[in-house]
Amino acid sequence: MPESRIILASASPRRAELLDSAGIRFQVVPGHIDESPLPAEQPIDHVLRLAAQKAREVAVREDGDLFIGADTIVLCNGEIMGKPSDTADAERMLRKLSGVAHSVITGYAVYGKRSDTLRCRSIETKVFFKNLTDAEIRNYVATGCPMDKAGAYAIQGGAAHMVERIEGSYTNVVGLPLCEVMETLREMGAI
């Protein structure tokens, strides 16, 4: 198969860095969809739906062969945590995550435009936070880092010291389960 033109349907610099680290040639074209959960939508269904919608929405607007969409949430005691709405919301999320295990779930979709083929999968990683002090939470939120991150933290950045351990894929917590995405791209003949 000739080299595929791969489009990452995401504005996330972290997702782009992960794909780049794997030697994948791609272009970035962010998707523009409503990311609100549907009534009674389960967390895994939510991330898979959004990932597929992002990939397909960009495929309608752009030339390309394969379109990768992804969506990441943090799930803590039944609450789906997306990106915080403001600093108070970021502080609330971090207080809730303090000292407890939670799940980071990323849904990804690879859409083959020529074949009209869609492959979707979700990956879950357990993350265990230490007990956070109010000062740690305030100082971290003051950096601005939490504001565009699901669950109000970035494991690869200023929040690394908050994480005691993880069970599962590290790259999933960053925002794209790279091993699984690469396997899907292989299955679809892109690499």
mmCIF file of C-alpha atoms in Angstrom:
data_model
loop_
_atom_site.group_PDB
_atom_site.id
_atom_site.type_symbol
_atom_site.label_atom_id
_atom_site.label_comp_id
_atom_site.label_asym_id
_atom_site.label_seq_id
_atom_site.Cartn_x
_atom_site.Cartn_y
_atom_site.Cartn_z
ATOM 1 C CA MET A 1 0.000 0.000 0.000
ATOM 2 C CA PRO A 2 1.338 3.460 -0.796
ATOM 3 C CA GLU A 3 2.045 5.684 2.192
ATOM 4 C CA SER A 4 -1.215 6.716 3.820
ATOM 5 C CA ARG A 5 -2.000 10.296 4.588
ATOM 6 C CA ILE A 6 -2.832 10.225 8.284
ATOM 7 C CA ILE A 7 -4.741 13.037 9.971
ATOM 8 C CA LEU A 8 -4.854 13.451 13.749
ATOM 9 C CA ALA A 9 -8.284 14.914 14.515
ATOM 10 C CA SER A 10 -7.161 16.539 17.744
ATOM 11 C CA ALA A 11 -5.780 19.846 18.973
ATOM 12 C CA SER A 12 -3.896 18.091 21.781
ATOM 13 C CA PRO A 13 -0.158 18.736 21.563
ATOM 14 C CA ARG A 14 0.371 15.674 23.776
ATOM 15 C CA ARG A 15 -1.330 13.360 21.291
ATOM 16 C CA ALA A 16 0.723 14.847 18.472
ATOM 17 C CA GLU A 17 3.944 14.383 20.472
ATOM 18 C CA LEU A 18 3.091 10.737 21.128
ATOM 19 C CA LEU A 19 2.410 9.975 17.450
ATOM 20 C CA ASP A 20 5.540 11.853 16.451
ATOM 21 C CA SER A 21 7.603 9.841 18.959
ATOM 22 C CA ALA A 22 6.499 6.675 17.146
ATOM 23 C CA GLY A 23 7.784 7.995 13.828
ATOM 24 C CA ILE A 24 4.327 8.450 12.322
ATOM 25 C CA ARG A 25 3.970 11.098 9.625
ATOM 26 C CA PHE A 26 0.680 12.913 10.075
ATOM 27 C CA GLN A 27 -1.073 16.238 9.935
ATOM 28 C CA VAL A 28 -3.090 17.829 12.718
ATOM 29 C CA VAL A 29 -6.629 19.004 11.975
ATOM 30 C CA PRO A 30 -8.725 19.483 15.124
ATOM 31 C CA GLY A 31 -12.285 18.212 15.176
ATOM 32 C CA HIS A 32 -15.140 20.522 16.076
ATOM 33 C CA ILE A 33 -17.905 18.631 17.856
ATOM 34 C CA ASP A 34 -20.093 19.016 20.936
ATOM 35 C CA GLU A 35 -18.402 16.961 23.648
ATOM 36 C CA SER A 36 -21.322 16.985 26.088
ATOM 37 C CA PRO A 37 -22.321 13.583 27.466
ATOM 38 C CA LEU A 38 -25.677 12.218 26.336
ATOM 39 C CA PRO A 39 -28.289 11.441 28.991
ATOM 40 C CA ALA A 40 -27.489 8.109 30.720
ATOM 41 C CA GLU A 41 -24.431 7.610 28.470
ATOM 42 C CA GLN A 42 -21.868 5.273 29.998
ATOM 43 C CA PRO A 43 -18.256 6.543 30.240
ATOM 44 C CA ILE A 44 -16.812 4.095 27.693
ATOM 45 C CA ASP A 45 -19.672 4.738 25.265
ATOM 46 C CA HIS A 46 -19.049 8.471 25.703
ATOM 47 C CA VAL A 47 -15.330 8.400 24.793
ATOM 48 C CA LEU A 48 -15.883 5.995 21.895
ATOM 49 C CA ARG A 49 -18.685 8.142 20.465
ATOM 50 C CA LEU A 50 -16.624 11.323 20.694
ATOM 51 C CA ALA A 51 -13.521 9.706 19.194
ATOM 52 C CA ALA A 52 -15.520 8.416 16.230
ATOM 53 C CA GLN A 53 -17.323 11.736 15.752
ATOM 54 C CA LYS A 54 -14.038 13.655 15.760
ATOM 55 C CA ALA A 55 -12.460 11.346 13.182
ATOM 56 C CA ARG A 56 -15.496 11.408 10.890
ATOM 57 C CA GLU A 57 -16.111 15.153 11.245
ATOM 58 C CA VAL A 58 -12.565 15.944 10.115
ATOM 59 C CA ALA A 59 -12.774 13.355 7.315
ATOM 60 C CA VAL A 60 -15.730 15.243 5.840
ATOM 61 C CA ARG A 61 -13.672 18.463 5.676
ATOM 62 C CA GLU A 62 -10.215 17.176 4.763
ATOM 63 C CA ASP A 63 -8.454 15.005 2.207
ATOM 64 C CA GLY A 64 -6.695 12.043 3.719
ATOM 65 C CA ASP A 65 -6.743 8.286 4.089
ATOM 66 C CA LEU A 66 -6.870 7.610 7.826
ATOM 67 C CA PHE A 67 -8.280 9.879 10.516
ATOM 68 C CA ILE A 68 -7.482 9.360 14.192
ATOM 69 C CA GLY A 69 -9.906 10.714 16.768
ATOM 70 C CA ALA A 70 -9.526 10.388 20.514
ATOM 71 C CA ASP A 71 -11.190 11.480 23.717
ATOM 72 C CA THR A 72 -9.952 11.060 27.275
ATOM 73 C CA ILE A 73 -11.862 11.263 30.536
ATOM 74 C CA VAL A 74 -11.078 10.720 34.168
ATOM 75 C CA LEU A 75 -13.618 8.615 36.044
ATOM 76 C CA CYS A 76 -13.636 8.996 39.833
ATOM 77 C CA ASN A 77 -16.349 7.476 42.020
ATOM 78 C CA GLY A 78 -18.821 7.543 39.136
ATOM 79 C CA GLU A 79 -18.117 11.144 38.073
ATOM 80 C CA ILE A 80 -16.899 11.752 34.540
ATOM 81 C CA MET A 81 -14.272 14.466 34.760
ATOM 82 C CA GLY A 82 -13.508 16.263 31.553
ATOM 83 C CA LYS A 83 -11.623 19.535 31.353
ATOM 84 C CA PRO A 84 -12.316 21.907 34.264
ATOM 85 C CA SER A 85 -14.569 24.876 33.554
ATOM 86 C CA ASP A 86 -12.535 27.239 35.752
ATOM 87 C CA THR A 87 -9.943 27.234 38.540
ATOM 88 C CA ALA A 88 -12.522 26.431 41.230
ATOM 89 C CA ASP A 89 -13.626 23.389 39.226
ATOM 90 C CA ALA A 90 -9.980 22.314 38.805
ATOM 91 C CA GLU A 91 -9.432 22.554 42.561
ATOM 92 C CA ARG A 92 -12.649 20.588 43.197
ATOM 93 C CA MET A 93 -11.525 17.804 40.841
ATOM 94 C CA LEU A 94 -8.067 17.551 42.410
ATOM 95 C CA ARG A 95 -9.567 17.404 45.919
ATOM 96 C CA LYS A 96 -11.801 14.555 44.800
ATOM 97 C CA LEU A 97 -8.845 12.690 43.246
ATOM 98 C CA SER A 98 -6.649 13.205 46.310
ATOM 99 C CA GLY A 99 -5.717 9.923 47.984
ATOM 100 C CA VAL A 100 -7.902 7.721 45.791
ATOM 101 C CA ALA A 101 -7.623 5.490 42.755
ATOM 102 C CA HIS A 102 -9.391 6.594 39.612
ATOM 103 C CA SER A 103 -9.584 5.508 35.992
ATOM 104 C CA VAL A 104 -8.312 7.310 32.933
ATOM 105 C CA ILE A 105 -10.257 6.112 29.912
ATOM 106 C CA THR A 106 -9.328 7.031 26.373
ATOM 107 C CA GLY A 107 -11.458 6.080 23.430
ATOM 108 C CA TYR A 108 -9.793 6.219 20.072
ATOM 109 C CA ALA A 109 -11.096 5.735 16.559
ATOM 110 C CA VAL A 110 -9.281 5.224 13.285
ATOM 111 C CA TYR A 111 -11.493 5.980 10.298
ATOM 112 C CA GLY A 112 -10.461 4.812 6.817
ATOM 113 C CA LYS A 113 -12.094 7.274 4.463
ATOM 114 C CA ARG A 114 -11.604 5.298 1.237
ATOM 115 C CA SER A 115 -12.934 2.047 2.678
ATOM 116 C CA ASP A 116 -15.462 3.709 5.023
ATOM 117 C CA THR A 117 -14.030 1.553 7.814
ATOM 118 C CA LEU A 118 -14.111 2.591 11.451
ATOM 119 C CA ARG A 119 -12.155 0.842 14.204
ATOM 120 C CA CYS A 120 -12.753 1.987 17.762
ATOM 121 C CA ARG A 121 -11.361 0.876 21.082
ATOM 122 C CA SER A 122 -11.178 2.131 24.642
ATOM 123 C CA ILE A 123 -8.264 1.702 27.022
ATOM 124 C CA GLU A 124 -8.490 2.104 30.797
ATOM 125 C CA THR A 125 -5.603 2.840 33.153
ATOM 126 C CA LYS A 126 -5.880 2.960 36.944
ATOM 127 C CA VAL A 127 -4.109 5.930 38.522
ATOM 128 C CA PHE A 128 -3.411 6.182 42.241
ATOM 129 C CA PHE A 129 -2.959 9.696 43.675
ATOM 130 C CA LYS A 130 -1.243 10.468 46.961
ATOM 131 C CA ASN A 131 -3.059 12.615 49.512
ATOM 132 C CA LEU A 132 -2.738 16.187 48.284
ATOM 133 C CA THR A 133 -2.463 19.215 50.535
ATOM 134 C CA ASP A 134 -4.522 22.321 49.875
ATOM 135 C CA ALA A 135 -1.273 24.169 49.107
ATOM 136 C CA GLU A 136 -0.235 21.552 46.517
ATOM 137 C CA ILE A 137 -3.615 21.838 44.831
ATOM 138 C CA ARG A 138 -3.606 25.657 44.829
ATOM 139 C CA ASN A 139 -0.015 25.857 43.575
ATOM 140 C CA TYR A 140 -0.638 23.375 40.772
ATOM 141 C CA VAL A 141 -3.839 25.089 39.654
ATOM 142 C CA ALA A 142 -2.024 28.454 39.693
ATOM 143 C CA THR A 143 0.344 27.149 36.988
ATOM 144 C CA GLY A 144 -2.591 26.981 34.541
ATOM 145 C CA CYS A 145 -1.581 23.465 33.520
ATOM 146 C CA PRO A 146 -4.816 21.769 34.685
ATOM 147 C CA MET A 147 -7.146 23.928 32.637
ATOM 148 C CA ASP A 148 -7.082 21.930 29.386
ATOM 149 C CA LYS A 149 -6.673 18.466 30.898
ATOM 150 C CA ALA A 150 -9.268 15.848 31.733
ATOM 151 C CA GLY A 151 -9.414 15.508 35.505
ATOM 152 C CA ALA A 152 -7.414 18.741 35.859
ATOM 153 C CA TYR A 153 -3.970 17.149 35.725
ATOM 154 C CA ALA A 154 -1.149 16.132 33.402
ATOM 155 C CA ILE A 155 0.870 13.117 34.518
ATOM 156 C CA GLN A 156 3.679 14.049 32.119
ATOM 157 C CA GLY A 157 3.947 17.528 33.561
ATOM 158 C CA GLY A 158 3.527 19.274 36.865
ATOM 159 C CA ALA A 159 1.294 16.578 38.354
ATOM 160 C CA ALA A 160 3.827 13.739 38.132
ATOM 161 C CA HIS A 161 4.634 14.130 41.830
ATOM 162 C CA MET A 162 0.968 13.534 42.709
ATOM 163 C CA VAL A 163 0.864 10.053 41.193
ATOM 164 C CA GLU A 164 1.943 7.179 43.446
ATOM 165 C CA ARG A 165 1.530 4.548 40.734
ATOM 166 C CA ILE A 166 -0.433 3.470 37.709
ATOM 167 C CA GLU A 167 -1.757 0.153 36.464
ATOM 168 C CA GLY A 168 -1.872 0.043 32.690
ATOM 169 C CA SER A 169 -0.785 2.238 29.814
ATOM 170 C CA TYR A 170 1.169 5.386 30.666
ATOM 171 C CA THR A 171 0.561 6.884 27.198
ATOM 172 C CA ASN A 172 -3.160 6.377 27.744
ATOM 173 C CA VAL A 173 -2.961 8.691 30.760
ATOM 174 C CA VAL A 174 -1.109 11.239 28.619
ATOM 175 C CA GLY A 175 -4.011 11.089 26.125
ATOM 176 C CA LEU A 176 -3.403 8.430 23.461
ATOM 177 C CA PRO A 177 -2.791 4.702 24.056
ATOM 178 C CA LEU A 178 0.092 4.577 21.619
ATOM 179 C CA CYS A 179 0.704 0.818 21.542
ATOM 180 C CA GLU A 180 -2.926 0.103 20.687
ATOM 181 C CA VAL A 181 -3.214 2.927 18.144
ATOM 182 C CA MET A 182 -0.070 1.704 16.374
ATOM 183 C CA GLU A 183 -1.503 -1.815 16.203
ATOM 184 C CA THR A 184 -4.737 -0.480 14.706
ATOM 185 C CA LEU A 185 -2.776 1.503 12.111
ATOM 186 C CA ARG A 186 -0.866 -1.697 11.223
ATOM 187 C CA GLU A 187 -4.112 -3.659 10.903
ATOM 188 C CA MET A 188 -5.446 -0.990 8.549
ATOM 189 C CA GLY A 189 -2.320 -1.143 6.393
ATOM 190 C CA ALA A 190 -1.000 2.318 7.207
ATOM 191 C CA ILE A 191 2.332 1.197 8.648
#
